[in-house]
mmCIF file of C-alpha atoms and ligand atoms in Angstrom:
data_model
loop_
_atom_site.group_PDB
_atom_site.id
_atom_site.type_symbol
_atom_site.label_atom_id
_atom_site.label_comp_id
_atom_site.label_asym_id
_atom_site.label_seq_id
_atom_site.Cartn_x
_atom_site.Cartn_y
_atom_site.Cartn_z
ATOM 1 C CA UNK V 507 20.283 -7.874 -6.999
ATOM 2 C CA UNK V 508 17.919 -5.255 -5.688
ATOM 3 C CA UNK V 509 18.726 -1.591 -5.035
ATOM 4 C CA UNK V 510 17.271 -0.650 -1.495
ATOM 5 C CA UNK V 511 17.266 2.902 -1.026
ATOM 6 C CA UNK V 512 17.122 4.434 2.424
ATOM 7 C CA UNK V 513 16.178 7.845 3.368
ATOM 8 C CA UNK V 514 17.478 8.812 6.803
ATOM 9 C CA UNK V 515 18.711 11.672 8.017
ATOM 10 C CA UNK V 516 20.682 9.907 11.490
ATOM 11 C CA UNK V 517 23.660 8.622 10.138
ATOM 12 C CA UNK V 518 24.417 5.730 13.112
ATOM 13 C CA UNK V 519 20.858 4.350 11.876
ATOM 14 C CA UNK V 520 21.216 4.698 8.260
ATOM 15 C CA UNK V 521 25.061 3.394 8.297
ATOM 16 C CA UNK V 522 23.652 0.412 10.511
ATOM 17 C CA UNK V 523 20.943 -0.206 8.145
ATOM 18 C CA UNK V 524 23.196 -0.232 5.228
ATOM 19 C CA UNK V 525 25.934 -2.760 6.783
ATOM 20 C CA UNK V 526 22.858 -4.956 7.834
ATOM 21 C CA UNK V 527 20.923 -4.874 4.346
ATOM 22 C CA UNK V 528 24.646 -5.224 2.051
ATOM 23 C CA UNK V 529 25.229 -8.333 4.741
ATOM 24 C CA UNK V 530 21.831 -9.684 3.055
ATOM 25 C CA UNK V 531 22.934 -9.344 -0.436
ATOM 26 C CA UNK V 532 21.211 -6.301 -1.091
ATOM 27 C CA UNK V 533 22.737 -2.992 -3.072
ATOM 28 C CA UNK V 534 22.258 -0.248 -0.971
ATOM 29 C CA UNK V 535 22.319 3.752 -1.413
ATOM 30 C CA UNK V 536 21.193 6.117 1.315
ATOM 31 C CA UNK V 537 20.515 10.178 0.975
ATOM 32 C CA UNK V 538 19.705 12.137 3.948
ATOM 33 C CA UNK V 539 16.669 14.355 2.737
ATOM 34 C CA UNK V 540 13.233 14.054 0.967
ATOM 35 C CA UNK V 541 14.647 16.437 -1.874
ATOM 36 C CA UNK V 542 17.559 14.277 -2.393
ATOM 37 C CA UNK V 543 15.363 11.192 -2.369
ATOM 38 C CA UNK V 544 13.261 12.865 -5.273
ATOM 39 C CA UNK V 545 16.103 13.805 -6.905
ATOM 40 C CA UNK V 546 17.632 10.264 -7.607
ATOM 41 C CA UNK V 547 14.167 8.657 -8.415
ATOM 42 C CA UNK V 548 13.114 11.366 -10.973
ATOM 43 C CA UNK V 549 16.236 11.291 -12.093
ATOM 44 C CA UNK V 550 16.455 7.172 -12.817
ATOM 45 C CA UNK V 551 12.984 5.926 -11.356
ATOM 46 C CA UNK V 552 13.574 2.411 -12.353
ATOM 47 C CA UNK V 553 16.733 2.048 -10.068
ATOM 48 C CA UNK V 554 15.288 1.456 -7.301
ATOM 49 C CA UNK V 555 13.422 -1.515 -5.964
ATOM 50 C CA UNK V 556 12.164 -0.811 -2.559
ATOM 51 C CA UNK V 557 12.583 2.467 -0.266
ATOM 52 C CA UNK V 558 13.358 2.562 3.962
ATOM 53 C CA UNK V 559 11.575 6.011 4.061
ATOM 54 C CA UNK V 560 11.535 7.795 7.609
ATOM 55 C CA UNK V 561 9.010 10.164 8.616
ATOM 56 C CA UNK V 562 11.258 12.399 10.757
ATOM 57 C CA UNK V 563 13.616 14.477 7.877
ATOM 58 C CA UNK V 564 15.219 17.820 7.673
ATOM 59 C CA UNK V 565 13.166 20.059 4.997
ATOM 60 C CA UNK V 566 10.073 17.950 3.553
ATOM 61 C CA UNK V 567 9.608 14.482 5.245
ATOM 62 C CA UNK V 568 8.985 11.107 4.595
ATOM 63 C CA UNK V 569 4.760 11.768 3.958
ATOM 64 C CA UNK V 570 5.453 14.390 1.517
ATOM 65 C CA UNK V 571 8.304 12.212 -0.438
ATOM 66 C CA UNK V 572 5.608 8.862 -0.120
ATOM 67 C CA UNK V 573 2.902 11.547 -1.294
ATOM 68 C CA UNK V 574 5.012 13.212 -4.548
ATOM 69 C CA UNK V 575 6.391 9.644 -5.604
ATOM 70 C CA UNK V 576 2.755 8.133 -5.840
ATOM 71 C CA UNK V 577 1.368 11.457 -7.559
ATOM 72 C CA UNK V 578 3.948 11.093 -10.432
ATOM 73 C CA UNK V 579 3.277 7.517 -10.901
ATOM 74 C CA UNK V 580 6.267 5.863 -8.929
ATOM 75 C CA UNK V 581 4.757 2.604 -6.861
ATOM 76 C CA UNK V 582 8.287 1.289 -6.095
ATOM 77 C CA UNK V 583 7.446 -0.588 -2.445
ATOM 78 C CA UNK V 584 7.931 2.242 0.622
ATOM 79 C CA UNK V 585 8.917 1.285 3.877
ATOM 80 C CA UNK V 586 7.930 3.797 6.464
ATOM 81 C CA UNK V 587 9.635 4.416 9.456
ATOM 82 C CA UNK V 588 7.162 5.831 11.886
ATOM 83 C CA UNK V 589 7.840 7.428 15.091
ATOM 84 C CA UNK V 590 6.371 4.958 18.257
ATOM 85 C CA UNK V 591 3.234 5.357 19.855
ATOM 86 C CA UNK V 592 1.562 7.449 17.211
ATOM 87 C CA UNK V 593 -0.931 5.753 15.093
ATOM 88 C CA UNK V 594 -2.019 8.528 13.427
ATOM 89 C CA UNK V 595 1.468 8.808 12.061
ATOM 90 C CA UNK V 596 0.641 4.967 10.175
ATOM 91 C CA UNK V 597 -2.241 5.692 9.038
ATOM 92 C CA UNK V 598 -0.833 9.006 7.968
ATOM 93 C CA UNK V 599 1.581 7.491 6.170
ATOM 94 C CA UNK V 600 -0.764 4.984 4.190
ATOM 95 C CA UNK V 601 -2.704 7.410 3.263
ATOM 96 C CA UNK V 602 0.174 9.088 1.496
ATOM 97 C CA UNK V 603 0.876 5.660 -0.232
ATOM 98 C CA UNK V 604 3.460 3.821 1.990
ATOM 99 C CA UNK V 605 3.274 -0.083 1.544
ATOM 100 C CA UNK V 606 4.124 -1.014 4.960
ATOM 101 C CA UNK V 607 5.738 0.672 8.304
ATOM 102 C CA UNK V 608 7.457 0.222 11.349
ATOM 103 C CA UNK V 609 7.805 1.799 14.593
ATOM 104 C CA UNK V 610 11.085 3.175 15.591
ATOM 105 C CA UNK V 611 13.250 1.714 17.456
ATOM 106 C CA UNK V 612 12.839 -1.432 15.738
ATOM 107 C CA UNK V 613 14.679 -4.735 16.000
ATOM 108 C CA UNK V 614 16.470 -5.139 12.799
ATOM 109 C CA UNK V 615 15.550 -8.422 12.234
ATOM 110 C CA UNK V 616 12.069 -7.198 11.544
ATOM 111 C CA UNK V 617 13.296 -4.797 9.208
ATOM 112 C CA UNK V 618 15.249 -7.452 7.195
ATOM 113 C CA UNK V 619 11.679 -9.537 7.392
ATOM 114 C CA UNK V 620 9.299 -6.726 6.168
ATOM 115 C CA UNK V 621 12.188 -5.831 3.362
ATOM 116 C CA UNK V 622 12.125 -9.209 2.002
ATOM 117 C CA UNK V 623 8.647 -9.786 2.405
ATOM 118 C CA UNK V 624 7.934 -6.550 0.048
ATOM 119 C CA UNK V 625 10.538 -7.223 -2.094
ATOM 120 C CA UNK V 626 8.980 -11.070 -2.878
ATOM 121 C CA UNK V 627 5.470 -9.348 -3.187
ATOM 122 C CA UNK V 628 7.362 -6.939 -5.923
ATOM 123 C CA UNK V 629 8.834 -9.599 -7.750
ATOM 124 C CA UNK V 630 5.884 -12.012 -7.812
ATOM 125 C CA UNK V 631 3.177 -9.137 -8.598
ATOM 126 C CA UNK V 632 5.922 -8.518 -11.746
ATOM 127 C CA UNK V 633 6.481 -12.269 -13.030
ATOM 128 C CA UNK V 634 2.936 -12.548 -13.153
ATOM 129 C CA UNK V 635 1.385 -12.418 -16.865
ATOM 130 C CA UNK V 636 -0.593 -9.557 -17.918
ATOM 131 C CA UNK V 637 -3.677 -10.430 -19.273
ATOM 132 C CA UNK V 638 -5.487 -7.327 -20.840
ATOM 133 C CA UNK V 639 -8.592 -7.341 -22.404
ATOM 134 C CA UNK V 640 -11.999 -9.887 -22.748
ATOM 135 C CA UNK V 641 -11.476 -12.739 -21.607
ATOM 136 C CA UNK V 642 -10.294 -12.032 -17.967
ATOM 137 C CA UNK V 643 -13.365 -13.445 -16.342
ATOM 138 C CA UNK V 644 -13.360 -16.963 -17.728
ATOM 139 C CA UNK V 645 -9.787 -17.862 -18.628
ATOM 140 C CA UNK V 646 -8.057 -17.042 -15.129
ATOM 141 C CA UNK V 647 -6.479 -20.057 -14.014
ATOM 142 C CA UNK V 648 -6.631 -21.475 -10.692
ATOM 143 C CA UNK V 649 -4.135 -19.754 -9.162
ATOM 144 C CA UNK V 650 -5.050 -15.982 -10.493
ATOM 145 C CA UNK V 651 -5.990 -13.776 -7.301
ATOM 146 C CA UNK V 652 -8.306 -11.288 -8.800
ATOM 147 C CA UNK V 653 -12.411 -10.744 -8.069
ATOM 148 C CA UNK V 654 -14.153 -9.481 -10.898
ATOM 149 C CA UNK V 655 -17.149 -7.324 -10.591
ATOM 150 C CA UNK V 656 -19.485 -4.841 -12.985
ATOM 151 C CA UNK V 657 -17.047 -5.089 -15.642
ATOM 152 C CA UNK V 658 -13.916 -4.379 -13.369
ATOM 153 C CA UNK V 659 -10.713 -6.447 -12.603
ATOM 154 C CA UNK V 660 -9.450 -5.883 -9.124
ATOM 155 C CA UNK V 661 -5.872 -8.227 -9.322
ATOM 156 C CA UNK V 662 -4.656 -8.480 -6.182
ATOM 157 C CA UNK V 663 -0.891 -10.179 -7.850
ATOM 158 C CA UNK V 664 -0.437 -7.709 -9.642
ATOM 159 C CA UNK V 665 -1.387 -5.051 -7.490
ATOM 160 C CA UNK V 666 -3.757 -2.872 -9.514
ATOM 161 C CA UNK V 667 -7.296 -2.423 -10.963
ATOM 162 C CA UNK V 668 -8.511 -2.872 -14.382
ATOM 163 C CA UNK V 669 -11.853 -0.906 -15.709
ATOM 164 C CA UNK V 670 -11.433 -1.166 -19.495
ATOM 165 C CA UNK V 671 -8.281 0.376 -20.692
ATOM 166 C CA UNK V 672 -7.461 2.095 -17.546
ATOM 167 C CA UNK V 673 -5.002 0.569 -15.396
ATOM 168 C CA UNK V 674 -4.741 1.876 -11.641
ATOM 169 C CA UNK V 675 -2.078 0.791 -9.478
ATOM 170 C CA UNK V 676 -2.742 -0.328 -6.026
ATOM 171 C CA UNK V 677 -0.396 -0.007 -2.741
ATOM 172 C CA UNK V 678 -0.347 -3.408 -0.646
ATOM 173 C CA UNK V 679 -2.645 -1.159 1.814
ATOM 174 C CA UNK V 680 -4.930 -0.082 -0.744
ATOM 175 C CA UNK V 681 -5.270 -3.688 -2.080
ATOM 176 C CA UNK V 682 -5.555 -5.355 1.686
ATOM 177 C CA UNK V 683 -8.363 -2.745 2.321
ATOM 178 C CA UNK V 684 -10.088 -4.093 -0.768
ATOM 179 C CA UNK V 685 -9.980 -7.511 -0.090
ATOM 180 C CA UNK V 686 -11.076 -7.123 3.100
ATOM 181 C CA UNK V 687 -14.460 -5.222 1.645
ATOM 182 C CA UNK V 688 -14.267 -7.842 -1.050
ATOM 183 C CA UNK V 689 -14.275 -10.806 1.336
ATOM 184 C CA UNK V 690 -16.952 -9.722 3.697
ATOM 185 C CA UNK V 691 -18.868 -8.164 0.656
ATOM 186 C CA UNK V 692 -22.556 -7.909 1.601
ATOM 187 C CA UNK V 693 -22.264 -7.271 5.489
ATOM 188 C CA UNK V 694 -21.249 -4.512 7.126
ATOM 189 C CA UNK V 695 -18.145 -3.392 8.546
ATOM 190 C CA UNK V 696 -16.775 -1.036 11.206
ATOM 191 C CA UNK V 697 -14.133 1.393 10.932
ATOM 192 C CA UNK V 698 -12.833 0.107 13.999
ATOM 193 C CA UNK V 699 -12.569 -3.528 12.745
ATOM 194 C CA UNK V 700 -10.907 -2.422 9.624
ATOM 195 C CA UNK V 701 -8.262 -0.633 11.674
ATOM 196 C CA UNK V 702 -7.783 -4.000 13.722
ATOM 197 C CA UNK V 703 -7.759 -6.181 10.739
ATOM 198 C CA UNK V 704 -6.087 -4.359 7.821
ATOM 199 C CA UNK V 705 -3.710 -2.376 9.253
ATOM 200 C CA UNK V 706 -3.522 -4.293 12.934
ATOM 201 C CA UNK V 707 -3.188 -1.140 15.079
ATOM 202 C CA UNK V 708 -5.642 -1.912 18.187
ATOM 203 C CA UNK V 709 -4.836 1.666 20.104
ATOM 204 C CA UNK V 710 -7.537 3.882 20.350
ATOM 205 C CA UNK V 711 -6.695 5.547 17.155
ATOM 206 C CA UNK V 712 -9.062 8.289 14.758
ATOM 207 C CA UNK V 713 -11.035 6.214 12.876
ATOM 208 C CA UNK V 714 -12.224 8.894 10.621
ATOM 209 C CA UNK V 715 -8.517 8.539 8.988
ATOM 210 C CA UNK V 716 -10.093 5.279 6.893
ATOM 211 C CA UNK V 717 -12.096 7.485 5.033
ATOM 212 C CA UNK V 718 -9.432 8.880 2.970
ATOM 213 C CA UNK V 719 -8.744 5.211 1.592
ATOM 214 C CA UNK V 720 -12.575 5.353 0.843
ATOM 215 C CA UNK V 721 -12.598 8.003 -1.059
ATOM 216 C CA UNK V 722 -9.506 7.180 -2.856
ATOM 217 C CA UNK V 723 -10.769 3.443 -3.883
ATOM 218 C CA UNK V 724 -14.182 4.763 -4.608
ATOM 219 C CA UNK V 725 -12.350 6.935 -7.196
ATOM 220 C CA UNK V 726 -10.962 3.881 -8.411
ATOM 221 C CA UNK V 727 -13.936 1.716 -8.334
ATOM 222 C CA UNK V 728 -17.131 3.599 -8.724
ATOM 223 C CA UNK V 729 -18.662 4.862 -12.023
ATOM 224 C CA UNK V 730 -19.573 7.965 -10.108
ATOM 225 C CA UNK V 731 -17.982 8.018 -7.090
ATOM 226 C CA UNK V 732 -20.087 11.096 -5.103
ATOM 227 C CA UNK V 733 -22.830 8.205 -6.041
ATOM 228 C CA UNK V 734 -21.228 5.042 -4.727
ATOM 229 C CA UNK V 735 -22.960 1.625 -5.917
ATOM 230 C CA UNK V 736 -20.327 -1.129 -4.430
ATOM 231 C CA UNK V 737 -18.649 0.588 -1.545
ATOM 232 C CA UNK V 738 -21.535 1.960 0.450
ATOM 233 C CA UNK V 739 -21.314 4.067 3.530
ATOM 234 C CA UNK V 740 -23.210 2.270 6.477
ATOM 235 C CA UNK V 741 -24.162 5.224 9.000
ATOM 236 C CA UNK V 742 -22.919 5.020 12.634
ATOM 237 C CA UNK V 743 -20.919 1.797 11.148
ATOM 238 C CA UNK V 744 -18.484 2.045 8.476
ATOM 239 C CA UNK V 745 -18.951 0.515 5.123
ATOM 240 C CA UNK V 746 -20.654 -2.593 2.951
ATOM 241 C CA UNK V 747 -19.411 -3.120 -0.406
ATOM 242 C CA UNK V 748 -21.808 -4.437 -2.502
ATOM 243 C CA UNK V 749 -21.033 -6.508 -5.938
ATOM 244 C CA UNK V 750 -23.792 -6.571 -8.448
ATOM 245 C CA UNK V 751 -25.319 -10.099 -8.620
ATOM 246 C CA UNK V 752 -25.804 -10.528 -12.052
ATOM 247 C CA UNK V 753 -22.354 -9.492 -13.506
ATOM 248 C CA UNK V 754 -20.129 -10.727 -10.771
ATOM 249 C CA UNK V 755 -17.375 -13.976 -10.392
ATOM 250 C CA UNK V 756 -16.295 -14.589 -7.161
ATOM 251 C CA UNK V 757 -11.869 -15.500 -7.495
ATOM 252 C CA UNK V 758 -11.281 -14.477 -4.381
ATOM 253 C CA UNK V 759 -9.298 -16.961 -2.109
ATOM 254 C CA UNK V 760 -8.621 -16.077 1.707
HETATM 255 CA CA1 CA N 1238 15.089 11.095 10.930
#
């Protein structure tokens, strides 16, 4: 059974959220501060399956908690509860490593959907095989989701990058920005159309906020990433990635 914990500081919503998630089968906890949400997953990270994280919390909030979890390691799935109408608050709160959000008020049906739909993604991403070492470009079966390029494993099942013996997890949002690059590798793309295709927000929001993920995956992906090679800045655009022709396998499926 998974362990949902939720992070809310309004007790009607977090009681209603944990008679609506134990009706779906689902062990619940909830603790009403970002300290106290640190607390219980530094002090047994592996209990926990999935967090309902809001932004809005007395002492640090919800960006900070998403922010301290990912630094020390901990990708358990967030859920980010954003306040309405502000973008900048979703991007925000991808940046700082949230998997997914949602806009209060929300209908709770939609809740139950994204919570299952992470959890699935969680339990696939885990059931799936490792496979470390050589022979990652020809063995993958049919079904592996991965692209390969310059000596680099980007597995989109399992959520993380491989570059020799270095593993690097991925958040969903980091890995949906990467196949997007991936899958329109060679043209360019705008920041604007990333912000309508990756993370579907079509207000009128600061574009500039997508090049934090940049800078993040070009960590990740580049050799030297002040000198990118595959995820090129296009001025007065937004980005290309390039794959090197002569070392690359194309897995990708769309
Ligand atoms: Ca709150």
């Amino acid at each position: 059974m998974s362990h949902i914990l939720i992070v809310e500081d309004e007790r009607h919503l977090a009681d209603g959220l944990r008679f609506n998630l134990e009706a779906d089968g689902y062990d619940v906890s909830v603790v009403e501060d970002g300290e106290a949400a640190l607390d219980r997953l530094s002090s047994d990270p592996h209990s926990v399956d999935l967090i309902v994280l809001d932004v809005m919390l007395p002492g640090i909030d919800g960006f900070a908690v998403a922010s301290e979890l990912r630094r020390g390691g901990n990708y358990v799935p967030i859920l980010m509860l954003t306040a309405r109408n502000r973008p900048e608050d979703v991007l925000r709160g991808f940046e700082m490593g949230a998997d997914d959000y949602l806009p209060k008020p929300f209908e709770l049906s939609i809740l139950l959907a994204r919570v299952n739909g992470l959890l699935r993604r969680r339990d696939w991403s885990r059931r799936a095989p490792a496979t470390h070492g050589g022979s990652v470009t020809g063995s993958s079966g049919p079904a592996a989701d991965r692209f390969v390029f310059a000596g680099k494993v980007i597995d989109f099942d399992r959520l993380e990058l491989r570059a020799g013996d270095r593993h690097v997890p991925l958040t969903l949002m980091e890995a949906s920005l990467l196949r997007y690059l991936v899958v329109h590798a060679g043209k360019p793309v705008s920041r604007k159309t990333i912000l309508e295709n990756v993370w579907g927000l079509h207000e009128d929001t600061d574009t500039r906020a997508i090049d934090n993920f940049i800078v993040r995956l070009r960590r990740y992906i580049e050799d030297k990433p002040a000198e990118p090679k595959h995820l090129l800045t296009v001025r007065g655009v937004g980005y290309r990635f390039v794959v090197e022709a002569e070392v690359t396998k194309k897995t990708v499926s769309s």
